[in-house]
Coordinates of C-alpha atoms in Angstrom, one line a residue:
M1 CA 0.0 0.1 0.0
E2 CA 1.4 3.4 -1.0
I3 CA 1.2 5.8 1.9
D4 CA -0.2 9.2 2.0
R5 CA 2.6 11.1 3.7
A6 CA -0.1 13.8 4.8
E7 CA -1.8 11.2 6.9
I8 CA 0.9 9.1 8.4
G9 CA 1.0 8.4 12.2
T10 CA 3.8 9.0 14.5
G11 CA 5.3 5.5 13.9
F12 CA 6.0 6.1 10.3
I13 CA 9.3 7.5 8.8
T14 CA 9.2 11.4 8.9
E15 CA 11.5 13.8 7.1
V16 CA 13.3 14.4 10.4
D17 CA 13.8 10.7 10.8
R18 CA 15.4 10.5 7.2
Y19 CA 17.6 13.6 8.1
L20 CA 19.0 12.2 11.3
Y21 CA 19.4 8.8 9.9
N22 CA 21.2 9.9 6.7
N23 CA 23.6 11.8 9.0
G24 CA 24.2 9.1 11.4
R25 CA 22.4 10.6 14.4
H26 CA 19.1 8.6 14.7
Y27 CA 19.8 6.6 17.9
E28 CA 16.3 5.1 17.9
I29 CA 16.0 4.3 14.2
Y30 CA 15.1 0.7 15.2
E31 CA 11.7 2.2 16.1
K32 CA 11.2 3.4 12.5
L33 CA 13.0 0.8 10.3
G34 CA 12.1 -2.7 10.3
A35 CA 8.5 -4.1 10.9
H36 CA 6.2 -2.2 13.4
P37 CA 2.5 -2.8 14.3
E38 CA 0.7 0.5 13.2
K39 CA -2.7 1.8 12.3
Y40 CA -3.3 3.5 8.9
E41 CA -6.6 4.8 7.4
G42 CA -8.4 3.1 10.3
N43 CA -6.8 -0.4 9.5
D44 CA -4.6 -2.2 11.9
G45 CA -1.6 -3.7 10.2
M46 CA 2.3 -3.8 9.9
Y47 CA 4.5 -0.9 8.7
F48 CA 7.6 -1.9 6.9
A49 CA 10.7 0.3 6.1
V50 CA 14.0 -0.7 4.9
W51 CA 17.3 1.0 3.6
A52 CA 18.2 -0.3 0.1
P53 CA 19.8 2.7 -1.6
H54 CA 20.9 0.8 -4.8
G55 CA 17.6 -1.1 -5.2
S56 CA 15.4 -0.5 -8.3
Q57 CA 12.4 -2.0 -6.8
V58 CA 11.6 -3.3 -3.2
S59 CA 8.7 -5.2 -1.8
V60 CA 7.9 -7.2 1.3
V61 CA 7.0 -10.9 0.8
G62 CA 5.8 -13.6 3.2
D63 CA 3.2 -16.3 3.7
F64 CA 0.6 -13.6 3.7
N65 CA 1.0 -12.9 0.0
G66 CA 2.6 -16.1 -1.2
W67 CA 6.1 -14.6 -1.4
D68 CA 5.0 -12.7 -4.4
P69 CA 7.4 -9.9 -5.2
E70 CA 4.8 -7.9 -6.9
A71 CA 2.1 -8.1 -4.2
N72 CA 3.3 -5.5 -1.7
L73 CA 5.5 -3.1 -3.3
M74 CA 7.3 -0.5 -1.2
S75 CA 7.7 3.2 -2.0
S76 CA 10.9 5.1 -2.2
L77 CA 11.3 7.9 0.2
S78 CA 13.0 10.7 -1.8
D79 CA 16.8 10.2 -2.1
S80 CA 17.2 8.8 1.4
G81 CA 17.5 5.2 0.3
I82 CA 14.6 4.1 2.4
W83 CA 11.7 2.2 1.2
E84 CA 8.3 1.9 2.9
T85 CA 4.9 0.2 2.8
F86 CA 1.9 -0.6 5.0
V87 CA 0.3 -4.1 4.9
P88 CA -3.2 -4.1 6.5
G89 CA -4.4 -6.9 8.4
L90 CA -0.9 -8.3 9.1
G91 CA -0.1 -9.0 12.8
I92 CA 2.5 -10.5 15.2
G93 CA 4.4 -13.8 14.3
E94 CA 4.2 -13.4 10.6
L95 CA 7.2 -14.6 8.4
Y96 CA 8.6 -12.1 5.9
K97 CA 11.5 -11.0 3.9
Y98 CA 12.4 -8.1 1.6
A99 CA 12.4 -8.9 -2.2
I100 CA 15.0 -6.4 -3.6
T101 CA 15.3 -5.9 -7.4
T102 CA 18.9 -5.0 -8.2
R103 CA 19.9 -2.5 -10.9
S104 CA 20.9 -5.4 -13.0
G105 CA 17.3 -6.8 -12.7
K106 CA 18.1 -9.7 -10.3
I107 CA 15.7 -10.2 -7.3
L108 CA 17.3 -10.8 -3.9
F109 CA 15.2 -12.2 -1.0
K110 CA 16.8 -10.7 2.1
S111 CA 16.0 -10.9 5.9
D112 CA 15.1 -7.6 7.6
P113 CA 18.5 -6.0 9.0
Y114 CA 16.2 -4.5 11.8
A115 CA 14.0 -7.4 12.5
F116 CA 13.4 -8.1 16.3
Q117 CA 12.8 -11.9 15.7
A118 CA 14.1 -14.4 13.3
E119 CA 12.9 -17.9 12.2
Y120 CA 14.5 -20.9 13.8
R121 CA 17.7 -22.0 11.9
P122 CA 18.3 -23.3 9.2
Q123 CA 15.3 -21.2 8.0
T124 CA 16.1 -17.6 7.5
A125 CA 12.9 -15.6 7.5
S126 CA 12.3 -12.6 9.8
V127 CA 9.3 -12.7 12.0
T128 CA 7.0 -9.8 13.0
A129 CA 7.3 -8.9 16.7
D130 CA 6.1 -6.4 19.3
L131 CA 8.5 -5.5 22.1
S132 CA 6.3 -3.3 24.0
V133 CA 4.2 -6.0 25.7
F134 CA 6.7 -7.2 28.3
Q135 CA 6.6 -5.7 31.8
W136 CA 9.8 -5.2 33.4
K137 CA 10.3 -5.6 37.2
D138 CA 13.9 -4.7 37.7
R139 CA 13.5 -1.1 38.4
S140 CA 15.6 -1.3 41.6
W141 CA 18.5 -2.8 39.7
M142 CA 18.4 -0.2 36.9
E143 CA 18.2 2.7 39.4
K144 CA 21.1 1.3 41.5
R145 CA 23.2 0.9 38.3
M146 CA 23.0 4.6 37.4
T147 CA 24.5 5.5 40.7
K148 CA 27.5 3.1 40.6
D149 CA 30.9 3.5 39.0
P150 CA 31.9 0.1 37.6
L151 CA 35.6 0.9 37.9
H152 CA 35.3 0.9 41.8
E153 CA 32.8 -1.9 42.2
P154 CA 33.5 -5.7 42.2
L155 CA 33.1 -7.2 38.6
S156 CA 33.7 -11.1 38.4
I157 CA 32.2 -12.3 35.0
Y158 CA 31.1 -15.8 34.2
E159 CA 31.3 -16.2 30.5
V160 CA 28.6 -18.6 29.0
H161 CA 27.7 -20.1 25.8
L162 CA 24.0 -20.8 26.4
G163 CA 23.7 -23.7 23.9
S164 CA 26.2 -25.8 25.7
W165 CA 26.1 -24.6 29.2
R166 CA 23.6 -27.3 30.0
K167 CA 21.4 -29.3 27.5
K168 CA 18.0 -31.1 27.9
N169 CA 17.5 -34.7 27.0
R170 CA 15.1 -33.9 24.3
A171 CA 15.1 -33.7 20.5
E172 CA 13.1 -30.5 20.4
K173 CA 15.3 -27.5 19.3
D174 CA 18.5 -29.7 19.7
G175 CA 17.9 -30.0 23.6
F176 CA 18.7 -26.2 24.1
Y177 CA 17.3 -24.5 27.2
T178 CA 15.0 -21.7 26.6
Y179 CA 15.9 -18.3 27.9
T180 CA 13.4 -18.8 30.7
E181 CA 14.8 -22.2 31.8
A182 CA 18.2 -20.9 31.5
A183 CA 17.5 -17.9 33.8
H184 CA 16.5 -19.9 36.7
E185 CA 19.2 -22.5 36.8
L186 CA 22.0 -20.1 35.7
A187 CA 21.0 -17.4 38.3
D188 CA 21.0 -20.2 41.1
Y189 CA 24.6 -21.2 40.0
I190 CA 25.8 -17.6 39.8
L191 CA 24.6 -16.8 43.1
E192 CA 26.1 -20.0 44.7
M193 CA 29.5 -19.3 43.1
G194 CA 29.5 -15.5 43.8
Y195 CA 29.9 -14.1 40.3
T196 CA 28.6 -10.6 39.8
H197 CA 27.7 -10.8 36.1
V198 CA 27.1 -13.2 33.3
E199 CA 28.5 -12.6 29.8
L200 CA 26.6 -14.4 27.0
M201 CA 28.4 -15.4 23.9
G202 CA 26.4 -15.1 20.6
I203 CA 23.0 -13.9 21.4
A204 CA 22.1 -12.0 18.2
E205 CA 20.8 -14.1 15.5
H206 CA 23.3 -16.3 13.4
P207 CA 22.9 -19.1 10.8
Y208 CA 25.9 -21.4 11.9
D209 CA 26.3 -22.7 15.3
G210 CA 29.9 -23.2 14.9
S211 CA 30.5 -19.4 14.7
W212 CA 29.5 -19.3 18.3
G213 CA 27.3 -16.3 17.4
Y214 CA 30.3 -14.1 16.1
Q215 CA 28.9 -14.2 12.5
V216 CA 25.7 -12.2 12.7
T217 CA 22.7 -12.0 10.4
G218 CA 20.1 -10.7 12.7
Y219 CA 21.6 -7.8 14.8
F220 CA 18.4 -6.9 16.3
A221 CA 17.0 -10.4 16.9
P222 CA 17.8 -12.5 20.0
T223 CA 18.5 -15.9 18.5
S224 CA 15.4 -18.1 18.3
R225 CA 17.5 -21.1 19.3
Y226 CA 16.4 -20.4 22.9
G227 CA 13.1 -18.5 22.5
T228 CA 11.4 -15.2 21.7
P229 CA 12.5 -11.8 22.4
E230 CA 10.1 -11.5 25.3
E231 CA 11.8 -14.6 26.9
F232 CA 15.1 -13.0 26.5
M233 CA 13.8 -9.9 28.2
Y234 CA 12.6 -12.3 31.1
F235 CA 16.0 -13.8 31.3
V236 CA 17.6 -10.3 31.9
D237 CA 14.8 -9.1 34.1
Y238 CA 15.0 -12.3 36.3
L239 CA 18.8 -12.1 36.7
H240 CA 18.6 -8.4 37.5
R241 CA 15.9 -9.1 40.3
K242 CA 18.5 -11.8 41.6
G243 CA 21.1 -9.1 41.8
I244 CA 23.1 -10.3 38.8
G245 CA 24.4 -8.2 35.7
V246 CA 24.1 -9.2 32.2
I247 CA 26.8 -8.6 29.3
L248 CA 26.4 -9.4 25.8
D249 CA 29.0 -10.1 23.3
W250 CA 28.6 -7.7 20.4
V251 CA 30.1 -7.8 16.9
P252 CA 30.5 -4.7 14.9
A253 CA 33.5 -5.9 13.2
H254 CA 32.3 -8.2 10.4
F255 CA 29.3 -10.2 9.1
P256 CA 28.9 -13.3 7.1
K257 CA 28.2 -13.7 3.3
D258 CA 25.1 -15.8 3.8
A259 CA 22.6 -14.9 0.8
H260 CA 19.9 -13.8 3.2
G261 CA 22.0 -11.4 5.2
L262 CA 23.8 -8.0 4.9
A263 CA 26.2 -8.9 2.3
D264 CA 25.5 -7.1 -1.1
F265 CA 22.2 -6.3 0.6
D266 CA 20.7 -4.6 -2.5
G267 CA 22.8 -6.1 -5.1
E268 CA 25.9 -3.9 -4.4
P269 CA 28.2 -3.1 -1.4
C270 CA 25.8 -1.4 1.0
Y271 CA 26.8 -2.2 4.7
E272 CA 30.3 -3.1 3.6
Y273 CA 33.2 -1.4 2.0
G274 CA 33.2 -1.7 -1.8
D275 CA 37.0 -2.4 -2.2
P276 CA 37.6 -6.0 -1.0
R277 CA 41.0 -4.8 0.4
K278 CA 38.9 -2.9 3.1
G279 CA 35.6 -4.7 2.8
E280 CA 36.6 -8.4 3.4
H281 CA 38.4 -10.2 6.3
P282 CA 40.6 -12.9 4.5
D283 CA 41.0 -14.8 7.7
W284 CA 37.4 -15.2 8.4
G285 CA 35.8 -15.0 4.9
T286 CA 33.4 -12.4 6.1
K287 CA 32.4 -8.8 5.2
V288 CA 33.7 -5.6 7.0
F289 CA 31.4 -2.8 7.9
D290 CA 31.9 0.5 5.9
Y291 CA 32.4 2.8 8.8
S292 CA 32.5 5.8 6.4
K293 CA 28.7 5.6 5.7
Y294 CA 26.5 7.5 8.1
E295 CA 23.6 4.9 7.7
V296 CA 26.1 2.0 8.7
D297 CA 27.5 3.8 11.7
N298 CA 23.8 4.6 12.6
F299 CA 22.9 1.0 12.2
L300 CA 25.5 -0.3 14.6
I301 CA 25.3 2.5 17.2
A302 CA 21.4 2.3 17.4
N303 CA 22.0 -1.4 17.7
A304 CA 24.3 -1.0 20.7
L305 CA 21.7 1.2 22.3
Y306 CA 18.8 -1.2 21.3
W307 CA 20.3 -3.9 23.6
V308 CA 20.9 -1.5 26.3
D309 CA 17.6 0.4 26.2
K310 CA 15.2 -2.5 25.1
F311 CA 16.7 -5.3 26.9
H312 CA 18.3 -3.5 29.9
V313 CA 21.7 -5.2 29.3
D314 CA 24.3 -3.9 31.6
G315 CA 27.3 -4.0 29.1
L316 CA 28.6 -4.9 25.6
R317 CA 31.8 -6.6 25.1
V318 CA 33.0 -5.7 21.6
D319 CA 34.5 -8.5 19.7
A320 CA 37.6 -8.1 17.5
V321 CA 38.3 -4.6 18.1
A322 CA 41.8 -4.9 16.8
S323 CA 40.6 -6.1 13.4
M324 CA 38.5 -2.9 13.2
L325 CA 41.3 -0.5 14.2
Y326 CA 44.0 -1.8 11.8
L327 CA 43.6 -1.7 7.9
D328 CA 46.2 -4.3 7.6
Y329 CA 44.8 -6.7 10.1
G330 CA 45.2 -10.3 8.8
R331 CA 46.3 -8.9 5.5
N332 CA 49.7 -9.2 3.6
N333 CA 51.4 -6.4 1.6
G334 CA 49.5 -5.2 -1.3
E335 CA 46.2 -6.7 0.3
W336 CA 45.3 -3.4 2.1
V337 CA 44.7 0.2 1.5
P338 CA 46.6 2.8 3.7
N339 CA 44.8 5.8 5.1
Q340 CA 45.0 9.3 3.8
Y341 CA 48.2 9.8 5.8
G342 CA 49.8 6.6 4.6
G343 CA 49.2 4.8 8.0
N344 CA 47.5 1.4 8.9
E345 CA 45.0 2.9 11.2
N346 CA 41.3 2.8 10.1
L347 CA 40.4 6.5 10.9
E348 CA 36.7 5.8 10.3
A349 CA 36.5 2.8 12.8
I350 CA 38.3 5.1 15.3
E351 CA 35.8 7.8 14.9
F352 CA 33.0 5.1 15.1
F353 CA 34.3 4.0 18.5
K354 CA 34.6 7.4 19.7
H355 CA 30.9 8.2 18.7
L356 CA 29.6 4.9 20.0
N357 CA 31.2 5.3 23.5
S358 CA 30.4 9.1 23.9
V359 CA 26.6 8.2 23.2
I360 CA 26.5 5.5 25.6
K361 CA 28.4 7.4 28.2
N362 CA 26.2 10.4 27.9
R363 CA 23.1 8.4 28.5
G364 CA 24.3 8.2 32.1
N365 CA 22.7 4.8 32.8
G366 CA 25.7 3.1 34.0
A367 CA 26.1 0.6 31.0
M368 CA 29.6 -0.6 30.3
V369 CA 31.3 -1.0 26.8
I370 CA 34.3 -3.5 27.0
A371 CA 36.9 -3.8 24.3
E372 CA 38.3 -7.2 23.3
E373 CA 41.6 -5.5 21.9
S374 CA 44.5 -7.7 21.6
T375 CA 47.3 -5.2 20.7
A376 CA 49.0 -2.4 22.4
W377 CA 46.7 0.3 21.1
P378 CA 47.0 3.2 23.3
R379 CA 44.4 4.7 25.5
V380 CA 41.6 2.2 24.6
T381 CA 39.8 3.2 27.9
G382 CA 41.2 6.7 27.8
N383 CA 38.8 9.6 27.7
Q384 CA 38.3 11.2 24.3
E385 CA 39.7 14.6 25.4
Q386 CA 43.1 12.8 25.7
A387 CA 42.8 11.0 22.3
G388 CA 41.4 8.0 24.0
L389 CA 38.6 5.7 22.5
G390 CA 36.4 5.8 25.5
F391 CA 35.7 2.3 26.4
T392 CA 34.9 1.3 30.0
F393 CA 37.2 -1.7 30.3
K394 CA 39.7 -3.5 28.0
W395 CA 40.4 -7.2 28.1
N396 CA 44.1 -7.7 29.2
M397 CA 45.1 -10.3 26.6
G398 CA 48.8 -9.7 27.4
W399 CA 48.4 -10.8 31.0
M400 CA 46.4 -13.9 29.8
H401 CA 49.1 -14.9 27.5
D402 CA 51.9 -14.5 30.1
F403 CA 50.0 -16.0 32.9
L404 CA 49.1 -19.2 30.9
E405 CA 52.6 -19.6 29.6
Y406 CA 54.0 -19.6 33.2
M407 CA 51.4 -21.9 34.5
K408 CA 52.0 -24.5 31.8
L409 CA 55.5 -24.9 32.8
D410 CA 57.0 -27.7 35.0
P411 CA 57.6 -25.9 38.3
Y412 CA 61.2 -26.3 38.0
F413 CA 61.4 -24.1 35.1
R414 CA 59.2 -21.4 36.4
K415 CA 62.2 -19.7 38.2
Y416 CA 63.6 -18.9 34.6
N417 CA 60.1 -17.3 33.7
H418 CA 59.4 -15.3 36.8
H419 CA 59.0 -12.2 34.8
K420 CA 55.9 -13.6 33.2
M421 CA 54.0 -13.2 36.3
T422 CA 55.4 -9.8 37.5
F423 CA 55.2 -8.0 34.0
G424 CA 51.6 -7.2 34.1
L425 CA 52.1 -5.3 37.3
S426 CA 54.4 -2.9 35.4
Y427 CA 51.5 -1.7 33.2
F428 CA 48.3 -2.3 35.1
T429 CA 47.3 1.4 35.5
S430 CA 47.7 2.0 31.7
E431 CA 44.2 0.9 30.9
N432 CA 41.0 -0.3 32.9
Y433 CA 41.8 -4.0 32.6
I434 CA 39.7 -7.0 32.9
L435 CA 41.8 -10.2 33.5
V436 CA 40.4 -12.9 31.2
L437 CA 40.5 -16.7 30.9
S438 CA 37.9 -16.9 28.1
H439 CA 36.4 -19.4 25.7
D440 CA 39.1 -18.7 23.2
E441 CA 41.8 -20.3 25.6
V442 CA 40.0 -23.7 25.8
V443 CA 39.4 -24.6 22.1
H444 CA 41.3 -25.4 18.9
L445 CA 43.6 -27.8 20.5
K446 CA 44.7 -25.3 23.2
C447 CA 43.5 -27.8 25.9
S448 CA 41.1 -27.3 28.8
M449 CA 42.3 -25.1 31.6
I450 CA 43.0 -28.1 34.0
H451 CA 45.1 -29.9 31.2
K452 CA 47.1 -26.8 30.7
M453 CA 48.5 -27.5 34.4
P454 CA 51.6 -29.8 34.9
G455 CA 52.1 -32.8 36.7
L456 CA 49.7 -35.5 37.9
L457 CA 46.0 -35.0 38.2
E458 CA 46.2 -33.8 41.9
D459 CA 49.1 -31.4 40.8
K460 CA 46.9 -30.2 38.1
F461 CA 44.2 -29.1 40.5
S462 CA 46.6 -27.7 42.9
N463 CA 48.2 -25.5 40.3
L464 CA 45.0 -24.2 39.0
K465 CA 43.8 -23.2 42.5
L466 CA 47.0 -21.5 43.0
G467 CA 46.8 -19.7 39.6
Y468 CA 43.2 -18.5 40.3
T469 CA 44.3 -17.2 43.6
F470 CA 47.0 -15.1 41.8
M471 CA 44.4 -13.9 39.3
L472 CA 42.1 -12.8 42.3
G473 CA 44.9 -10.8 43.9
H474 CA 46.2 -9.1 40.8
P475 CA 44.7 -5.8 40.1
G476 CA 42.0 -5.9 37.4
K477 CA 38.3 -7.2 37.0
K478 CA 37.9 -10.8 36.5
L479 CA 36.5 -13.3 34.0
L480 CA 36.3 -17.1 33.9
F481 CA 34.6 -19.2 31.1
M482 CA 32.2 -21.7 32.1
G483 CA 33.5 -25.2 33.0
Q484 CA 36.9 -23.6 34.3
D485 CA 35.7 -23.3 37.8
F486 CA 35.3 -27.1 38.4
G487 CA 38.0 -28.4 36.1
Q488 CA 36.3 -29.4 32.9
F489 CA 38.5 -32.1 31.3
H490 CA 37.7 -31.8 27.6
E491 CA 38.1 -28.7 25.4
W492 CA 34.9 -26.7 25.0
D493 CA 32.6 -27.8 22.2
E494 CA 29.6 -25.8 21.3
K495 CA 27.8 -29.0 20.3
S496 CA 28.2 -30.7 23.8
A497 CA 27.1 -29.7 27.3
L498 CA 29.6 -29.3 30.0
D499 CA 30.5 -32.4 32.0
W500 CA 28.7 -31.3 35.1
Y501 CA 29.4 -34.7 36.8
L502 CA 33.0 -33.5 37.2
S503 CA 31.7 -30.9 39.6
E504 CA 30.7 -33.6 42.1
E505 CA 33.9 -35.6 41.8
P506 CA 36.3 -35.1 44.8
L507 CA 38.9 -33.0 43.0
G508 CA 36.3 -31.2 40.7
K509 CA 34.1 -30.4 43.9
D510 CA 37.1 -29.2 45.8
L511 CA 38.2 -26.8 42.9
K512 CA 34.5 -25.5 42.5
D513 CA 34.3 -24.8 46.3
Y514 CA 37.6 -23.1 46.2
V515 CA 36.8 -20.7 43.3
R516 CA 33.4 -20.2 45.1
D517 CA 35.4 -19.0 48.2
L518 CA 37.7 -16.8 46.1
L519 CA 34.7 -15.1 44.5
H520 CA 33.0 -14.5 47.9
L521 CA 36.3 -13.3 49.3
Y522 CA 36.6 -10.9 46.3
K523 CA 33.2 -9.2 46.8
K524 CA 33.7 -9.0 50.6
Y525 CA 37.0 -7.1 50.6
P526 CA 37.0 -3.6 48.8
A527 CA 40.9 -3.9 48.8
L528 CA 40.5 -6.3 45.8
Y529 CA 38.3 -3.9 43.6
E530 CA 38.1 -0.4 44.7
K531 CA 41.6 0.7 43.4
D532 CA 42.2 -1.8 40.5
F533 CA 43.9 0.9 38.2
D534 CA 45.9 2.9 40.8
W535 CA 49.3 2.2 42.3
E536 CA 47.8 3.1 45.7
G537 CA 45.7 -0.1 45.6
F538 CA 48.8 -2.5 45.1
S539 CA 52.4 -2.9 46.4
W540 CA 54.9 -5.7 46.1
V541 CA 56.3 -7.3 49.1
N542 CA 58.8 -9.5 47.2
A543 CA 58.5 -9.7 43.5
N544 CA 62.1 -11.2 43.1
D545 CA 61.9 -14.6 44.9
K546 CA 62.4 -16.3 41.6
E547 CA 64.7 -19.1 42.9
R548 CA 61.8 -20.3 45.1
S549 CA 59.0 -19.0 42.6
I550 CA 57.1 -17.4 45.5
F551 CA 55.3 -14.1 45.0
S552 CA 54.0 -11.8 47.9
F553 CA 52.1 -8.6 47.5
I554 CA 49.4 -6.4 49.2
R555 CA 46.2 -5.1 48.0
Y556 CA 44.8 -1.9 49.7
S557 CA 41.3 -0.4 49.7
K558 CA 40.7 3.3 49.6
D559 CA 40.7 3.8 53.4
H560 CA 43.6 1.2 54.0
K561 CA 41.3 -0.6 56.3
R562 CA 41.2 -4.5 55.9
S563 CA 44.1 -4.7 53.5
L564 CA 45.1 -8.1 52.2
L565 CA 48.5 -9.8 52.0
F566 CA 49.0 -12.5 49.4
V567 CA 51.7 -15.2 49.6
L568 CA 51.9 -17.7 46.8
N569 CA 54.2 -20.6 46.3
F570 CA 54.3 -22.0 42.7
T571 CA 56.4 -25.0 43.4
P572 CA 55.7 -28.4 45.1
V573 CA 58.4 -27.5 47.8
E574 CA 57.2 -26.9 51.1
R575 CA 58.5 -23.9 53.1
P576 CA 57.9 -24.7 56.8
D577 CA 59.3 -21.4 58.1
Y578 CA 58.7 -19.0 55.3
R579 CA 59.2 -15.4 56.4
V580 CA 57.5 -12.6 54.7
G581 CA 58.0 -8.9 55.2
V582 CA 55.1 -6.6 56.2
P583 CA 54.5 -2.9 56.5
K584 CA 53.4 -2.6 60.0
R585 CA 53.4 -4.4 63.5
G586 CA 50.4 -6.4 64.4
A587 CA 48.2 -9.5 63.7
Y588 CA 47.9 -11.0 60.3
T589 CA 44.9 -13.2 60.2
L590 CA 44.6 -15.9 57.7
V591 CA 41.3 -15.5 55.6
L592 CA 41.9 -18.1 52.9
D593 CA 44.4 -20.9 52.1
E594 CA 44.5 -23.6 49.5
K595 CA 43.3 -26.5 51.8
H596 CA 40.7 -24.9 53.9
G597 CA 39.3 -22.2 51.5
L598 CA 37.7 -19.2 52.9
Y599 CA 37.4 -18.9 56.8
K600 CA 33.8 -18.2 57.5
R601 CA 32.4 -16.2 60.3
G602 CA 32.6 -18.1 63.6
E603 CA 35.5 -20.2 62.6
K604 CA 38.9 -19.8 64.4
A605 CA 41.2 -18.5 61.7
P606 CA 45.0 -18.8 62.4
S607 CA 46.7 -15.4 63.2
F608 CA 50.3 -14.5 63.1
R609 CA 51.9 -11.5 64.9
S610 CA 54.6 -9.6 63.3
V611 CA 57.9 -8.8 65.0
K612 CA 60.3 -5.8 64.3
T613 CA 62.5 -8.0 62.0
E614 CA 63.5 -6.3 58.8
W615 CA 62.6 -8.5 55.8
D616 CA 61.7 -8.0 52.2
G617 CA 62.6 -4.3 52.5
Q618 CA 59.9 -4.1 55.2
E619 CA 60.4 -3.0 58.9
H620 CA 58.5 -5.9 60.2
S621 CA 57.9 -9.5 59.4
F622 CA 56.4 -12.8 60.4
S623 CA 57.0 -16.5 59.7
Y624 CA 54.3 -18.8 58.2
P625 CA 54.3 -22.6 57.2
L626 CA 53.9 -22.3 53.5
P627 CA 52.8 -25.5 51.9
A628 CA 53.7 -27.0 48.6
Y629 CA 51.6 -25.1 46.0
G630 CA 50.7 -23.0 49.0
A631 CA 48.3 -20.0 48.7
A632 CA 47.7 -17.7 51.6
V633 CA 45.8 -14.6 52.1
F634 CA 46.0 -12.6 55.3
R635 CA 44.0 -9.5 56.4
F636 CA 45.4 -6.8 58.5

């Protein structure tokens, strides 16, 4: 139906909408483009609008018109590249696509880039939906989030792939948990363990399970593998009401070439760069967004805000940031195009990030933006007034690499690699870091976390407990991938559920209980999170005891009350009279060790009184029987 522009309602595309969108500033464009229930000329129906600037004819097709490209033609809105139509009588739950006739006369059937819902894979149609019906009950969480600064709050993230966290014994939908089912069991587990947030891999609609959700075709559609948009809203709402934050992985770096997706959307490069030297990732076989186009930037920024505003998510972890920042990422000489100054920086992507982060920050709702940036790009979390990109946090990939290389070593050789554990403490204030042991470290023949550890099975578990204690004490927020907290044996496989029975085996249960104690200790003591990016929050006691592979350091809170001393022995050699230097005279009470775990209220915790004996450059010291693979945390 051709629309009389003089009679349109507020839900239809206006001249102001077109102006803002074509200039990259329409942050709620998802309320206009896509499919929306509307009333026109007294009829209820569905309003459709799509950006296809190179199309010669566009129509909406579906079961309602027999998928006939001539049945519901769309009208072009001036030179905006936007097409629109109204289909009377059409409701929620209808399958549809756009039939786009290219300038060469070919007809392409494309899913809606702004669709709120998608058909269950391997089918590829979009589904009409209405997001206004869900009743949120997380007001208290959302109000508190606005008042908190995540830099000075505890942040311990449980990274989850919903499709393989747990599975049901049923054939329906491949045994996947629904969003509703997952919300209840996942919340119970997170509360038991003590994580503060869950980070979900691959929630936006994607055609191929093996991409883990990182090759997206439906940026505005929660994947139908686990249910409807309303069910995903319930997931977030339920976790919020249980005091748990929700972070989503988000992929503005690239998209796949599937025929129904964004690639050559209207027969020509539309969302991607036209030059394949800029517009394709040779490593991944995917397309790269064209950040020079206002409409593309608007699509991505509006999408980020959509998840924050419509689904109340607390943060976005931005995937593959380095691939966006560098024009030569994954490319050989001659396969990339320098910028206007001859450099390898993608100036358009840099401006995109600054724009994105400034918009989210200025909303003032406490949402985080986290960069998975694997290089030494400067000031990723720096403010834009100082030429920073403006992210809230950055994954510390350098720390992860050094930590794992050290932990893999036979303890005899650790003394020759002592610097791998101390180097991260030389730069921890340069960015707002999250220490990560993510899914990427337990796939593609990299071994599970437990099998990275040296020695016999019991040694492996002892090493992992010790390593996690070091991670807890090291400045920076924390992230563990699912299964790492109970010693999952096998590498992660998106097709199979975790081996949960291992969490009830003696060694697995002991590790799980210990990680739980670490996480509860983390939330209990502000010294472990208040000054994560400030030298006033950390000091070495002895960083140089490499012959014995022992590390000792102190974490301080803002008021220097209830500070914590860490002493960690990375060899199987017992030190029955290990002396450690301390900054003041008094009692040092053990709050956690590798055998007992966390000392609870009412338990008699061992206490050690310091004496005025200079040690480790400190005026005072005390002796402690440090076991093999010993981990000791004292409060003072």
